mmCIF file of C-alpha atoms in Angstrom:
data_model
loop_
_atom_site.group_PDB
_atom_site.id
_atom_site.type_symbol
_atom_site.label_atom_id
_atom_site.label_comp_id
_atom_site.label_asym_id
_atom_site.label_seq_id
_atom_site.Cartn_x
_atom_site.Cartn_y
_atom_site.Cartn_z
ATOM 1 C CA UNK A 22 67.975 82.463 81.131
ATOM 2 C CA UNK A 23 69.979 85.529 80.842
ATOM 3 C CA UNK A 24 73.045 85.916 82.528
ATOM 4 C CA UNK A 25 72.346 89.592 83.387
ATOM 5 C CA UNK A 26 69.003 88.672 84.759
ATOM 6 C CA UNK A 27 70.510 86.991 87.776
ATOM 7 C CA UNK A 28 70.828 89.730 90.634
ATOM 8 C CA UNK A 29 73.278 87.554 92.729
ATOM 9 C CA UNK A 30 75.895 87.503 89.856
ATOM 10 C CA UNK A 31 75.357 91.339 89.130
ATOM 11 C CA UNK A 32 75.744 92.480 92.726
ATOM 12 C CA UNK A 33 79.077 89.927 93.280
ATOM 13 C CA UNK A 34 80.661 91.241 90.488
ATOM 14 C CA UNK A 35 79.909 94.692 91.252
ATOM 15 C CA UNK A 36 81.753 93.946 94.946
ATOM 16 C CA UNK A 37 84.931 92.717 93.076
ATOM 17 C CA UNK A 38 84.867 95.731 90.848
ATOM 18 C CA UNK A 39 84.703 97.946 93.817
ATOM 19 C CA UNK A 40 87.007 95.635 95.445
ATOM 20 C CA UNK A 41 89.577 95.748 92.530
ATOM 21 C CA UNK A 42 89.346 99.706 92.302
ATOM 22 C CA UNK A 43 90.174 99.663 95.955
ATOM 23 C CA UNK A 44 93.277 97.203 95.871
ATOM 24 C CA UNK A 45 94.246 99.825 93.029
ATOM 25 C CA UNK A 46 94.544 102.271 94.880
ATOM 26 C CA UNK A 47 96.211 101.156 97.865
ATOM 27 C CA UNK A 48 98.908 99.747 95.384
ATOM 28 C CA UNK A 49 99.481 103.084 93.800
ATOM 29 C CA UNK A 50 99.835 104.120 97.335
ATOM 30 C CA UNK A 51 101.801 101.749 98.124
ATOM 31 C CA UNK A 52 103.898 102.313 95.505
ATOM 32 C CA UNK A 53 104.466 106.123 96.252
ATOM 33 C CA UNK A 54 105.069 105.219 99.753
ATOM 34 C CA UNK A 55 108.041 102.812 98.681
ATOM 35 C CA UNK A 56 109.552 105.662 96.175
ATOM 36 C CA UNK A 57 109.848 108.162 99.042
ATOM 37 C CA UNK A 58 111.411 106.018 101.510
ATOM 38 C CA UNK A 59 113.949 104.858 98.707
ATOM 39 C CA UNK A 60 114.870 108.665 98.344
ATOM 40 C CA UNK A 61 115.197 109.313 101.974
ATOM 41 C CA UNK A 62 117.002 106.073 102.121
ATOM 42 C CA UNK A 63 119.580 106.859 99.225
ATOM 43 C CA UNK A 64 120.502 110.512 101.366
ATOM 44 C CA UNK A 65 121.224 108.715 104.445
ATOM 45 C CA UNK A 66 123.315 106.384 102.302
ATOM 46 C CA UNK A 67 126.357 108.174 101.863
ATOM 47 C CA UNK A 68 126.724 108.501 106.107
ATOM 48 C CA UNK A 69 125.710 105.042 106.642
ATOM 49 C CA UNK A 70 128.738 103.937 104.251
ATOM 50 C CA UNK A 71 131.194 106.172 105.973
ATOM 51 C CA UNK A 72 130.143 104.946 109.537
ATOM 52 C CA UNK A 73 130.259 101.033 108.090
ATOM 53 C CA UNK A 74 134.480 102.257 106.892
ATOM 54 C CA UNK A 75 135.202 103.414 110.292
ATOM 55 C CA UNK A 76 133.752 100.748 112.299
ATOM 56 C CA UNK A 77 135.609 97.897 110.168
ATOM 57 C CA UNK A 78 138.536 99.739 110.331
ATOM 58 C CA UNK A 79 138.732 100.360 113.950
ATOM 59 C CA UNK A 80 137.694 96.819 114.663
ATOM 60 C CA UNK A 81 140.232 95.571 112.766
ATOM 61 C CA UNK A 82 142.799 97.673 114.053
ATOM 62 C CA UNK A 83 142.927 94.399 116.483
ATOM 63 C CA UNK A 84 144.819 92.558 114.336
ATOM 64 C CA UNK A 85 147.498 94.884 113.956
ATOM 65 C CA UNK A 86 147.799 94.490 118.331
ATOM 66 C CA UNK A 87 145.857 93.483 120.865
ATOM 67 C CA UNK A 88 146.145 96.805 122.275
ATOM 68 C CA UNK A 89 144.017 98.273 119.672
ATOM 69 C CA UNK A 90 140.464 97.222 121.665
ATOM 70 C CA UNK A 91 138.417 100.570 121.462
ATOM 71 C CA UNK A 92 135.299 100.955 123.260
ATOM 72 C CA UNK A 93 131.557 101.578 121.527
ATOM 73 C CA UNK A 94 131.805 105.541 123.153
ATOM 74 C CA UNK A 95 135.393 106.218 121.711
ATOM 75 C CA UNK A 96 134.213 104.655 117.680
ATOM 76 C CA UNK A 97 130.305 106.827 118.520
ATOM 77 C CA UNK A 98 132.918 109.586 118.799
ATOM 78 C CA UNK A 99 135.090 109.109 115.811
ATOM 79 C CA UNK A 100 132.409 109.161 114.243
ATOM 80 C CA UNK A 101 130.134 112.044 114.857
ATOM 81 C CA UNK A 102 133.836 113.648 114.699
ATOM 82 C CA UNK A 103 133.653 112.079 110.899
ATOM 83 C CA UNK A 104 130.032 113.146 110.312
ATOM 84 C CA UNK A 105 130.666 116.547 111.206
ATOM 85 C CA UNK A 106 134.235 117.253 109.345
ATOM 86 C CA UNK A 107 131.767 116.500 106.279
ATOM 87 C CA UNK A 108 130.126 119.568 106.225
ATOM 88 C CA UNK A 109 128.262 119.992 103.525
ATOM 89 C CA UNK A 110 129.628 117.398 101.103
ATOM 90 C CA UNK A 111 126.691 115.719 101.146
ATOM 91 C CA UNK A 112 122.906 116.865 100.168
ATOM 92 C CA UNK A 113 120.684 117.411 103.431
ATOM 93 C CA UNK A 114 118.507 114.183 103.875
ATOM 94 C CA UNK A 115 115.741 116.375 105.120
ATOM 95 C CA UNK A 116 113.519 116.804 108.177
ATOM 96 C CA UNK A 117 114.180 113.410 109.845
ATOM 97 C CA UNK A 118 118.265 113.799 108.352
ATOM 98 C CA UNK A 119 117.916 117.634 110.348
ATOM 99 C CA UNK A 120 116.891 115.776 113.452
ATOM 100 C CA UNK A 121 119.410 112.836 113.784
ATOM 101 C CA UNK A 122 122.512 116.107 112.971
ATOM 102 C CA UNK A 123 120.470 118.094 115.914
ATOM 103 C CA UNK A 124 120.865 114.724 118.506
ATOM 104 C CA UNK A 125 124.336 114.075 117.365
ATOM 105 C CA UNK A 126 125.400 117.812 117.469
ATOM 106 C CA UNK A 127 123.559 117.798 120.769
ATOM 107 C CA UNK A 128 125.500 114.482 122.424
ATOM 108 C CA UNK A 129 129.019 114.847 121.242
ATOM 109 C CA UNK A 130 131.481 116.346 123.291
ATOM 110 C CA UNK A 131 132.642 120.187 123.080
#
C-alpha cells in the first residue's frame, strides 16, 4: 500500500504542520516580547543600581553606631532626593519610566 494513500496519516501530519507553524510563531513572539522587556529593563538599570548603593550604605551606616538606625520613609527620601539630583544623566526609560518620575515627583516632599 502507499503511504500517501492512507487519509489518517495525511490529515495527522497536516495537524502537526499547522501545529509546528503555530508554535513558530508564538516563539518569534515570544522572542520579541523578551527583547523589549530586556531594553526597558537595561533603562531602569542605571536607577535600580543607584537605589541598591544608597540602601547598603545607609544600612550599614549601623556599624559605624548604633545611632545610625534610619527609618524606610527617611532612605524613600534620600532617594527620590538622589533620583531627582540626576537630572538628565540618564536616557528616559519611556512611558512606564515617565510614570514611576510622575508618582515619585508627586509623593516626595516640597
Amino acid at each position: 500500500t502507499d503511504i500517501l494513500d492512507d487519509q489518517d496519516l495525511v490529515n495527522t501530519l497536516d495537524k502537526c504542520k499547522k501545529t509546528a507553524r503555530e508554535i513558530q510563531g508564538r516563539v518569534s513572539e515570544s522572542e520579541q516580547m523578551q527583547n523589549k522587556i530586556e531594553s526597558t529593563r537595561k533603562k531602569y538599570l542605571p536607577v535600580a543600581t543607584r537605589g541598591a548603593i544608597i540602601y547598603f550604605i545607609i544600612s550599614d551606616l549601623t556599624l559605624l553606631n548604633c545611632m545610625y538606625n534610619f527609618s524606610l520613609e527617611m532612605f524613600l527620601n534620600v532617594f527620590k532626593t538622589t533620583v531627582f539630583s540626576l537630572g538628565n544623566s540618564y536616557p528616559q526609560p519611556g512611558p512606564g519610566g515617565r510614570r514611576v518620575g510622575v508618582q515619585l515627583q508627586h509623593r516626595s516632599p516640597r
